[in-house]
JSON list of C-alpha atoms in Angstrom, two decimals:
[
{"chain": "A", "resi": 210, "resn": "UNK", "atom": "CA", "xyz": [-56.12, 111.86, -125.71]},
{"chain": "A", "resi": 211, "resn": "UNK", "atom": "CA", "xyz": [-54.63, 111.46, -122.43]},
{"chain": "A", "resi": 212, "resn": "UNK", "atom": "CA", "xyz": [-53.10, 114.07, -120.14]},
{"chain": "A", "resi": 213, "resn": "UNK", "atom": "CA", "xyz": [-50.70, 113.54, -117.07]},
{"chain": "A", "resi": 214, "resn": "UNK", "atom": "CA", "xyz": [-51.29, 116.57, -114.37]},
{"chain": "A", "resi": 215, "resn": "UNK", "atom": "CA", "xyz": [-49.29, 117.57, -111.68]},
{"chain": "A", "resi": 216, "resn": "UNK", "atom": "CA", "xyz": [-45.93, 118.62, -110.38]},
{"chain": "A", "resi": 217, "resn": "UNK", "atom": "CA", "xyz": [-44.73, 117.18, -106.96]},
{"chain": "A", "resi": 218, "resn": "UNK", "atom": "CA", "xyz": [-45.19, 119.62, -103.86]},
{"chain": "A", "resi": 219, "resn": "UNK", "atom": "CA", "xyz": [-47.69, 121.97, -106.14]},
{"chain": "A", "resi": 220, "resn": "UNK", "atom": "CA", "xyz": [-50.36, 122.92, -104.07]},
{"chain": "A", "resi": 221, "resn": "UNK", "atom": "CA", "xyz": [-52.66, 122.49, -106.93]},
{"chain": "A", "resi": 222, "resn": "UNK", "atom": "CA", "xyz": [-53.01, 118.56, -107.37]},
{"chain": "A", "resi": 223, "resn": "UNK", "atom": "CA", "xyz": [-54.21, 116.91, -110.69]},
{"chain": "A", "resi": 224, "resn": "UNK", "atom": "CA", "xyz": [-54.58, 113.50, -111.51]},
{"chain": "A", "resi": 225, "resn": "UNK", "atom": "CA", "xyz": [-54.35, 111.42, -115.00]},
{"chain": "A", "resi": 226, "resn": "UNK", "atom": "CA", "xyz": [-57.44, 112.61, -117.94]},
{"chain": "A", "resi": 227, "resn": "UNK", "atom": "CA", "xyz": [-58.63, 111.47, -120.96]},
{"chain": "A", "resi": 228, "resn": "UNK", "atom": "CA", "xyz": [-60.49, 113.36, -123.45]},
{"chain": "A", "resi": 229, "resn": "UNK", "atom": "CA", "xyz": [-62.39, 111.67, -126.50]},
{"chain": "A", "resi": 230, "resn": "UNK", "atom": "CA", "xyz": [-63.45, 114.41, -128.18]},
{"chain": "A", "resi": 231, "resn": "UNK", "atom": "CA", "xyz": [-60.14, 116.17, -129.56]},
{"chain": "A", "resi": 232, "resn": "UNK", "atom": "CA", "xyz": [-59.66, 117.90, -126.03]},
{"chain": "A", "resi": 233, "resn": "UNK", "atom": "CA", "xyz": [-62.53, 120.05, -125.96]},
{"chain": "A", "resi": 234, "resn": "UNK", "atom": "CA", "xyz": [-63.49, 118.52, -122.35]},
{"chain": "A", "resi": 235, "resn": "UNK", "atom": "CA", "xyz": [-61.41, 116.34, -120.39]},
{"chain": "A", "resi": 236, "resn": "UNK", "atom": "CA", "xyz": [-62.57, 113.57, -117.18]},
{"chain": "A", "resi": 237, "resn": "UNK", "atom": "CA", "xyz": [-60.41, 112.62, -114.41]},
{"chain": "A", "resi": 238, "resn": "UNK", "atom": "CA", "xyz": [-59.75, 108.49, -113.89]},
{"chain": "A", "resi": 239, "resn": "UNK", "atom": "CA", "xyz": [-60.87, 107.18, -111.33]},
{"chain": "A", "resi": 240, "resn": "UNK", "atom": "CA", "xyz": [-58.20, 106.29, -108.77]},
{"chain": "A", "resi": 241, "resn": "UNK", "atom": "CA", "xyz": [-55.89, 109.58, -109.37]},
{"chain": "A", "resi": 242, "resn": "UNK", "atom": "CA", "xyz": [-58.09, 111.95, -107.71]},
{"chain": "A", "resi": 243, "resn": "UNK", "atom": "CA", "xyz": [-56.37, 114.45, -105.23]},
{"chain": "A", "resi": 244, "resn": "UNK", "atom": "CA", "xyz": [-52.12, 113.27, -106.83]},
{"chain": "A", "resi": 245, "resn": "UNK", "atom": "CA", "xyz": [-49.98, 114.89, -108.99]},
{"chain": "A", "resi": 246, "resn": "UNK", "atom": "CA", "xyz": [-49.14, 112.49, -111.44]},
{"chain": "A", "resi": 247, "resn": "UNK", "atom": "CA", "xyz": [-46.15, 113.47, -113.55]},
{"chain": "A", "resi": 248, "resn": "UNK", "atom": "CA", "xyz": [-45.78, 110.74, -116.48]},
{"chain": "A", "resi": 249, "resn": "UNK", "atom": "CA", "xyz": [-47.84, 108.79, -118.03]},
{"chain": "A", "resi": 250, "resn": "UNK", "atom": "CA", "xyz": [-47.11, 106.02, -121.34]},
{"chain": "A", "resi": 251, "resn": "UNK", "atom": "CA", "xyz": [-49.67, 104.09, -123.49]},
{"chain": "A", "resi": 252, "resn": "UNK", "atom": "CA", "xyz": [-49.00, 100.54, -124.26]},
{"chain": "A", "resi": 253, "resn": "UNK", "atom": "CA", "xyz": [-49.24, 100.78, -128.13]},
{"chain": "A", "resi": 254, "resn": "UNK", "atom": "CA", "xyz": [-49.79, 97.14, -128.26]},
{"chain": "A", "resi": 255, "resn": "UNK", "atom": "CA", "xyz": [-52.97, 96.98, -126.62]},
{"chain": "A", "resi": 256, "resn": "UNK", "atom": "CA", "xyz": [-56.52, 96.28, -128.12]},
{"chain": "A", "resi": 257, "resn": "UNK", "atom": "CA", "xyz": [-58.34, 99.88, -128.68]},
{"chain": "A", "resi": 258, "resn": "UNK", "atom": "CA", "xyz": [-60.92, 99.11, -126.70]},
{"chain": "A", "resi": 259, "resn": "UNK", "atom": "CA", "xyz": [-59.47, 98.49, -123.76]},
{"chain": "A", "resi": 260, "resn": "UNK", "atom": "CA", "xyz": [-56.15, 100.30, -124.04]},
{"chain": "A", "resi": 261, "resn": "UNK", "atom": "CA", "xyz": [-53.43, 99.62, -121.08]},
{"chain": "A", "resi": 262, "resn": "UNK", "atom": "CA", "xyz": [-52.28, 102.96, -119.35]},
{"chain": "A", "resi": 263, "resn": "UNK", "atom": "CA", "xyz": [-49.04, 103.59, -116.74]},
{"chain": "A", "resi": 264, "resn": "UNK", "atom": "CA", "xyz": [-48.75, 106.73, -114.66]},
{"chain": "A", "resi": 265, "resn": "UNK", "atom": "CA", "xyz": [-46.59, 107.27, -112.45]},
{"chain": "A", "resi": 266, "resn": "UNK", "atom": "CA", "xyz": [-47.70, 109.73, -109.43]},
{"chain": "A", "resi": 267, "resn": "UNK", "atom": "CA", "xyz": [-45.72, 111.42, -106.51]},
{"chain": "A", "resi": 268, "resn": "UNK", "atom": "CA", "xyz": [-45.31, 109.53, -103.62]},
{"chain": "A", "resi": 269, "resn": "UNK", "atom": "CA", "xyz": [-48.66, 106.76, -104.81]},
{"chain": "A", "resi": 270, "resn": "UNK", "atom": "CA", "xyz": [-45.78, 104.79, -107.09]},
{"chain": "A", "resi": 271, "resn": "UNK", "atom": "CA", "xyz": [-47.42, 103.36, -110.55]},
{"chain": "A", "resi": 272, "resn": "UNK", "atom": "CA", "xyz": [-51.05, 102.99, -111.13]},
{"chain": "A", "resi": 273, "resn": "UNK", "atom": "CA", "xyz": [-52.01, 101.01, -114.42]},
{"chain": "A", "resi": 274, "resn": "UNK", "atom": "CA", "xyz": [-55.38, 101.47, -116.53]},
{"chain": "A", "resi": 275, "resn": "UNK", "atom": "CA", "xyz": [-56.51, 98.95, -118.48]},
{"chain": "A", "resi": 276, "resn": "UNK", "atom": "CA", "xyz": [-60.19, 100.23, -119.58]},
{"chain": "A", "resi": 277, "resn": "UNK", "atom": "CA", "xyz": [-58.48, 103.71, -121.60]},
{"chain": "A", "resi": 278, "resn": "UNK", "atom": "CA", "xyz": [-57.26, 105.43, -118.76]},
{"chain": "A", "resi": 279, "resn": "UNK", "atom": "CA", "xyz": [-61.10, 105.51, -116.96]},
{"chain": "A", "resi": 280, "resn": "UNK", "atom": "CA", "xyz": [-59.93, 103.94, -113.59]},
{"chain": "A", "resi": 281, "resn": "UNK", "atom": "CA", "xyz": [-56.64, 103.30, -112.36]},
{"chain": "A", "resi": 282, "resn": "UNK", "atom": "CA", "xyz": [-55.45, 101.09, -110.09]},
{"chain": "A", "resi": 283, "resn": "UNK", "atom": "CA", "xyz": [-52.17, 101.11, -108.09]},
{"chain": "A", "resi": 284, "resn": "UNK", "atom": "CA", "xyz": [-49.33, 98.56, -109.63]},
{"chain": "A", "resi": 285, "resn": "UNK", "atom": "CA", "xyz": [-46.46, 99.50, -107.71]},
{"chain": "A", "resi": 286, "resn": "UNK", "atom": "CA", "xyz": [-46.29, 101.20, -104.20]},
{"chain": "A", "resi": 287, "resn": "UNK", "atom": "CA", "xyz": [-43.75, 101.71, -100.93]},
{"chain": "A", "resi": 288, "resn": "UNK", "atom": "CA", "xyz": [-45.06, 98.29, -99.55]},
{"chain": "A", "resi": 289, "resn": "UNK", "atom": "CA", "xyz": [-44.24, 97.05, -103.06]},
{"chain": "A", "resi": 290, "resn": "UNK", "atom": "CA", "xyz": [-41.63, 94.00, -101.77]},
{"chain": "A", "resi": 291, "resn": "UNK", "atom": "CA", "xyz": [-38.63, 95.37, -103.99]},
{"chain": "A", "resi": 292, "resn": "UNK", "atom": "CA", "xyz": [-39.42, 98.58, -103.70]},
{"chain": "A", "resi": 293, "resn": "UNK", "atom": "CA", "xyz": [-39.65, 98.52, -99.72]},
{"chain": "A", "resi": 294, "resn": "UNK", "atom": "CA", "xyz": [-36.41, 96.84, -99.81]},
{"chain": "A", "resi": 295, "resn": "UNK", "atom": "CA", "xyz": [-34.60, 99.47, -101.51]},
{"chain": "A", "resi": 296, "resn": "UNK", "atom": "CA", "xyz": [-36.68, 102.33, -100.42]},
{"chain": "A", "resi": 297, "resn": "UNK", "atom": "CA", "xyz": [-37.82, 101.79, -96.65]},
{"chain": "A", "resi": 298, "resn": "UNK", "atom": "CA", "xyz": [-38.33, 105.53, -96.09]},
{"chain": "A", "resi": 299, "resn": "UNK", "atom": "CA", "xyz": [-40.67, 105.53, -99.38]},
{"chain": "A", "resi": 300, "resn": "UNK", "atom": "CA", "xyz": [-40.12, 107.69, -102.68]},
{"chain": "A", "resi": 301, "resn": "UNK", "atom": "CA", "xyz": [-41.35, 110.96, -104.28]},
{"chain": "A", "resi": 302, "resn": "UNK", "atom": "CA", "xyz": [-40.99, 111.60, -107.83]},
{"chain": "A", "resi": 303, "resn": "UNK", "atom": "CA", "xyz": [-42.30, 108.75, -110.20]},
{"chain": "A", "resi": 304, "resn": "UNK", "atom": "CA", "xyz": [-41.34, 108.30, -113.43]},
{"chain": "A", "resi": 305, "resn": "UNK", "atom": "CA", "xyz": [-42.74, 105.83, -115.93]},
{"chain": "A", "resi": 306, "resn": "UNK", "atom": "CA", "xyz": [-41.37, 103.96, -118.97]},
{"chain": "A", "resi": 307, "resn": "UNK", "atom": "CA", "xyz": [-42.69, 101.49, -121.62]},
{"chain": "A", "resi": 308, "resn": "UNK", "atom": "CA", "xyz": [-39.97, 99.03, -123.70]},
{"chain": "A", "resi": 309, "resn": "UNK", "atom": "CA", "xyz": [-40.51, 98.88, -126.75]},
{"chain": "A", "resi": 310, "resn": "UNK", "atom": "CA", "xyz": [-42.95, 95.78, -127.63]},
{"chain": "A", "resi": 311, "resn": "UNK", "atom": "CA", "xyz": [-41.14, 92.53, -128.12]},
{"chain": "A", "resi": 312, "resn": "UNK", "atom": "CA", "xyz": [-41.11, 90.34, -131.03]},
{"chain": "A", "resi": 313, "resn": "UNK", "atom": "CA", "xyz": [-43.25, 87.88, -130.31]},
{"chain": "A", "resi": 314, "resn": "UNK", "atom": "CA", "xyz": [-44.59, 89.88, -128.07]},
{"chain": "A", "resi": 315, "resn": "UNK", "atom": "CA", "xyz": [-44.82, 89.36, -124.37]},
{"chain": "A", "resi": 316, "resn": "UNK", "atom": "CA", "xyz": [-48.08, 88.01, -122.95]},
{"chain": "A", "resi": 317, "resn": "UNK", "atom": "CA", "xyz": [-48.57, 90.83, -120.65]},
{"chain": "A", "resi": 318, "resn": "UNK", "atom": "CA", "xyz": [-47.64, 93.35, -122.82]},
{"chain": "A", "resi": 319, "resn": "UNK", "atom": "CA", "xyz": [-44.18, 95.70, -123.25]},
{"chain": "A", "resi": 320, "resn": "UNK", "atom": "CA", "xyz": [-41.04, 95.65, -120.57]},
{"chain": "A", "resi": 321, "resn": "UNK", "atom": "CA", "xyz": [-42.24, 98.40, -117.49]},
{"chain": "A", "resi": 322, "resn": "UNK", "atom": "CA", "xyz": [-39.42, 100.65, -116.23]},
{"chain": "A", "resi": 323, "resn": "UNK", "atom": "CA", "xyz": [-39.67, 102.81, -112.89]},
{"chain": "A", "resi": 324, "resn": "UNK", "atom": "CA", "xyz": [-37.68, 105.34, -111.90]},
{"chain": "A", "resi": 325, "resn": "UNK", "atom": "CA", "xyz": [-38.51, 106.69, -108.50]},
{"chain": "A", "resi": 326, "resn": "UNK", "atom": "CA", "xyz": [-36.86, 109.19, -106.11]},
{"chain": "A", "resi": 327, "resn": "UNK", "atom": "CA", "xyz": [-35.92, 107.48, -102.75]},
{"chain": "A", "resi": 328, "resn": "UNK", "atom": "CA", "xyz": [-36.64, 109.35, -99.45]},
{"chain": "A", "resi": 329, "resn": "UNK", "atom": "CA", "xyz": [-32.83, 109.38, -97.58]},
{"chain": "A", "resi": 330, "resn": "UNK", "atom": "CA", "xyz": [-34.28, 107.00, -94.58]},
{"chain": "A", "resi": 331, "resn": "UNK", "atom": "CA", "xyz": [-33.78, 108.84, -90.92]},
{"chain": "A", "resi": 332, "resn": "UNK", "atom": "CA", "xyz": [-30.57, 107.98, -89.06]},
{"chain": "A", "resi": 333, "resn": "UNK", "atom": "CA", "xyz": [-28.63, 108.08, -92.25]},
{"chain": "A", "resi": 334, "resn": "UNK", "atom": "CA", "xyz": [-24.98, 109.51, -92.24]},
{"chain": "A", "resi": 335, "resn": "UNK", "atom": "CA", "xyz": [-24.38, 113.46, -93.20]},
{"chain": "A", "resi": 336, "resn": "UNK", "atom": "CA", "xyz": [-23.79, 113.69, -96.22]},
{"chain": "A", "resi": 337, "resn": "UNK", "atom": "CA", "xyz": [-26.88, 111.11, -97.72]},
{"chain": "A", "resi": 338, "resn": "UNK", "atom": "CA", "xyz": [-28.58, 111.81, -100.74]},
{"chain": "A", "resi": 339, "resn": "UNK", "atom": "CA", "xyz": [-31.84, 111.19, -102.21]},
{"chain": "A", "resi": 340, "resn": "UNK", "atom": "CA", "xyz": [-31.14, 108.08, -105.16]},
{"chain": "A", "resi": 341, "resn": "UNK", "atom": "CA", "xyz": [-32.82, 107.28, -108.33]},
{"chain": "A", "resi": 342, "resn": "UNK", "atom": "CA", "xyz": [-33.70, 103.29, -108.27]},
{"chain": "A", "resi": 343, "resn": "UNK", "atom": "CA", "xyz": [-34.71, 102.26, -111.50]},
{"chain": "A", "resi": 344, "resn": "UNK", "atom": "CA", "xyz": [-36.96, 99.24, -111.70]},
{"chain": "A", "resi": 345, "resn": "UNK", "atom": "CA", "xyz": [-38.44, 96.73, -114.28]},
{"chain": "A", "resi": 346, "resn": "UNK", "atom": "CA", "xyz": [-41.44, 94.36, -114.84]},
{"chain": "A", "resi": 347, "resn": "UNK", "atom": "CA", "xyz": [-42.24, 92.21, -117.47]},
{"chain": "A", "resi": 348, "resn": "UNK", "atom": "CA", "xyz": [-45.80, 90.72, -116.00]},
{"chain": "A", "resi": 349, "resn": "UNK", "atom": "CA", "xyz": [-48.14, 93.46, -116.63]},
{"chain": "A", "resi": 350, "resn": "UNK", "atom": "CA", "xyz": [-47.23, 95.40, -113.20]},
{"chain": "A", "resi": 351, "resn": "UNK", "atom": "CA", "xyz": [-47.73, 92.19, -111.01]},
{"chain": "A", "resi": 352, "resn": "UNK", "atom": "CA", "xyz": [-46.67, 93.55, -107.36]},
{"chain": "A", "resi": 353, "resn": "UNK", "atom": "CA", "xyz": [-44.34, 90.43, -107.49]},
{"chain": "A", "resi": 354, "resn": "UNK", "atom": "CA", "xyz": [-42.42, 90.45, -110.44]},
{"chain": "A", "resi": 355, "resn": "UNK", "atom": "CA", "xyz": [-41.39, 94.05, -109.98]},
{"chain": "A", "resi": 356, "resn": "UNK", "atom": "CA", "xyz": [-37.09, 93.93, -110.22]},
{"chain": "A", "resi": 357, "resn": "UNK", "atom": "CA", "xyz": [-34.75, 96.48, -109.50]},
{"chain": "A", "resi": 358, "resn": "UNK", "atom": "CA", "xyz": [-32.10, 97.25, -111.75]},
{"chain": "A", "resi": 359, "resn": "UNK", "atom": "CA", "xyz": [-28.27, 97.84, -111.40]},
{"chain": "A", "resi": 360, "resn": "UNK", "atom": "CA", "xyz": [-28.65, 101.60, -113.05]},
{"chain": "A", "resi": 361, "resn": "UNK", "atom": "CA", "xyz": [-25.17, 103.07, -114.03]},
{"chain": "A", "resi": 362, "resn": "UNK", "atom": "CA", "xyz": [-24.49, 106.37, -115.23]},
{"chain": "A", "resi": 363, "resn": "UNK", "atom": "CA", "xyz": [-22.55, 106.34, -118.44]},
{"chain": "A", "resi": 364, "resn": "UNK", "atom": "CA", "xyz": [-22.29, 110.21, -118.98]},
{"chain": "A", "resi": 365, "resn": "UNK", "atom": "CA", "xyz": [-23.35, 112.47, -116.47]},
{"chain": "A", "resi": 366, "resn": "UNK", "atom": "CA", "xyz": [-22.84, 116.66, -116.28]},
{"chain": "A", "resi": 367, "resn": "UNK", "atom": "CA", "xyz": [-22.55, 116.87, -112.78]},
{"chain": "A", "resi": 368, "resn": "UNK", "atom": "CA", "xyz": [-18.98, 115.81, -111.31]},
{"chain": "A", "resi": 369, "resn": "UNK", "atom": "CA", "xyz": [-17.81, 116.10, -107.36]},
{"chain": "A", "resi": 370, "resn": "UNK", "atom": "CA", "xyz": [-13.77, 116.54, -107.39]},
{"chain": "A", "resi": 371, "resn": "UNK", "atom": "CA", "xyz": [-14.04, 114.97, -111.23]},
{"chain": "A", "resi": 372, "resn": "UNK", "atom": "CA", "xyz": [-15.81, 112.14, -110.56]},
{"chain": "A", "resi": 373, "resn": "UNK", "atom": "CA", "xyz": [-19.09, 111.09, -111.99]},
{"chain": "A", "resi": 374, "resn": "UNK", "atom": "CA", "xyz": [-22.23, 112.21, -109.62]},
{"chain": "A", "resi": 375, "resn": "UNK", "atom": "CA", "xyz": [-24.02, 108.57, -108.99]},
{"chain": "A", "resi": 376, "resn": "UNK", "atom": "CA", "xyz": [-27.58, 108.86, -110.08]},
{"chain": "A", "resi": 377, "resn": "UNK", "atom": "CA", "xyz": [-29.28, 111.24, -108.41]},
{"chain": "A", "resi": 378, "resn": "UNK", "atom": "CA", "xyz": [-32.89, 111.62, -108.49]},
{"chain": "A", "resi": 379, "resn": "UNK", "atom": "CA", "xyz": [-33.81, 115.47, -107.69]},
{"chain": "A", "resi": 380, "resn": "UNK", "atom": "CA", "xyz": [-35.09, 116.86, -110.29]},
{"chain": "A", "resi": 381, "resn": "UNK", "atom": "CA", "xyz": [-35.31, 113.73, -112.34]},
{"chain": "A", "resi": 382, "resn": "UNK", "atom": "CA", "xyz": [-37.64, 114.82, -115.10]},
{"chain": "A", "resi": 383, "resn": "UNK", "atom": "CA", "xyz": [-37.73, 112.04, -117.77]},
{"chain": "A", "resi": 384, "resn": "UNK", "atom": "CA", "xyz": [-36.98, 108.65, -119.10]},
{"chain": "A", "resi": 385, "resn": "UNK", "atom": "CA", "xyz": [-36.99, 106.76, -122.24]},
{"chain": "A", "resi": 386, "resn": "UNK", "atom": "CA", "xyz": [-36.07, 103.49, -122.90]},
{"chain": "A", "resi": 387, "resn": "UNK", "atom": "CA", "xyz": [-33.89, 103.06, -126.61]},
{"chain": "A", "resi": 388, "resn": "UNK", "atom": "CA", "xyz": [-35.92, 101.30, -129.19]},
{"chain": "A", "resi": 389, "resn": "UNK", "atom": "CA", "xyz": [-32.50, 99.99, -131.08]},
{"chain": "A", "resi": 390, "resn": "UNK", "atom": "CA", "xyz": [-30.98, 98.50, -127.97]},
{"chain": "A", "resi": 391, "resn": "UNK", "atom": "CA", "xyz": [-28.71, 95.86, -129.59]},
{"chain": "A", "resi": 392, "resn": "UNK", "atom": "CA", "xyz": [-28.58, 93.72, -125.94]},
{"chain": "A", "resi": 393, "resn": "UNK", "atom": "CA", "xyz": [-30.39, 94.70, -122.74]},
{"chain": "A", "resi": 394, "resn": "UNK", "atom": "CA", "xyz": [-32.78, 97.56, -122.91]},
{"chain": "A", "resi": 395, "resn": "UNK", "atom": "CA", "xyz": [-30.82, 100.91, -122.81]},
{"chain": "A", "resi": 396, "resn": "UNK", "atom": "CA", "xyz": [-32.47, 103.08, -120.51]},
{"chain": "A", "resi": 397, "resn": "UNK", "atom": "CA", "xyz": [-32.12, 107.37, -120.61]},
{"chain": "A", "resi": 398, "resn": "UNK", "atom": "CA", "xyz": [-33.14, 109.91, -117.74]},
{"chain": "A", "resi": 399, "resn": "UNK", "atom": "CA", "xyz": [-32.83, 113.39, -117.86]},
{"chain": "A", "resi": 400, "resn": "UNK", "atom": "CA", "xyz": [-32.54, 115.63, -114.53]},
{"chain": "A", "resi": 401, "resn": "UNK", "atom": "CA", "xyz": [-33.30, 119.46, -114.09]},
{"chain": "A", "resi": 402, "resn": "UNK", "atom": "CA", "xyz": [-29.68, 121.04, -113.46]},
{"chain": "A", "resi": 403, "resn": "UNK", "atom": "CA", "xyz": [-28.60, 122.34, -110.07]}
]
């Protein structure tokens, strides 16, 4: 079993477990000590032994396991080059996503998704709001191959003067990625309302 803990700005900090006995006791990976990490996915694909973990954690980005979820190490970060680029005042909120796995599968395993919540850098104009980016990678979390997507809202609750709020990212609580996607990977998040 494996257990994502923590909530962004708690003052009680937790860190990504694994438990192989049922739950009864739990141990902290290495790597997420003293984060909250708020979502975590399991690469289905990989070998039992040496199952490949994602977790995304506030304001650390995406760590990857590839020994069970034992140690982590970090995959995606603020001096991440796309991520920089898009997000030069760094993020908060992390969320993680696994594609489903592709037939033939990929050599580094299942399409990674990202959704973080980007800082609104200083000097911006009243009125800026904090954005959801969405990236992808394809190579295993490689700090290279890390591309961010052109997200667009197709249904959305929240509307200013009836138009569609863009993609916001407070309170962004989830994403899945559609296993049926005829074409390009259909991608859902959810946000807490207002």
């Amino acid at each position: 079993l494996y257990l994502a803990a923590g909530r962004g700005d708690d003052p009680n900090r937790g860190g990504a477990f694994r438990s192989t006995d049922g739950g009864l006791s739990w141990t902290q990976g290495n790597g997420t000590f003293n984060m909250w990490v708020e979502s975590l996915v399991l690469d289905t694909s990989s070998p039992p032994g040496s199952r490949v973990l994602y977790s995304g954690a506030w304001e650390h980005g995406v760590l990857k396991s590839t020994d069970g979820g034992q140690s982590w190490a970090p995959v995606l970060t603020s001096v991440t080059p796309a991520v920089a680029a898009a997000a030069p005042a760094g993020f908060l909120k992390t969320m993680v996503s696994l594609a489903p796995p592709a037939n033939p599968p990929l050599p580094a395993g299942p399409v990674v998704y990202v959704s973080l919540w980007r800082k609104i850098p200083p000097n911006s104009p009243p009125g800026s709001r904090d954005l959801a980016l969405i990236f992808s990678n394809s190579n295993g979390g490689a700090a290279g191959s890390w591309i961010q997507r052109n997200a667009q809202v197709i249904t959305t609750a929240f509307f200013t003067n009836g138009i569609p709020d863009p993609l916001l990212a407070q309170g962004f609580s989830d994403m899945v990625v559609d296993p049926d996607s005829p074409g390009p990977e259909l991608v859902y998040g959810t946000r807490y309302s207002d």
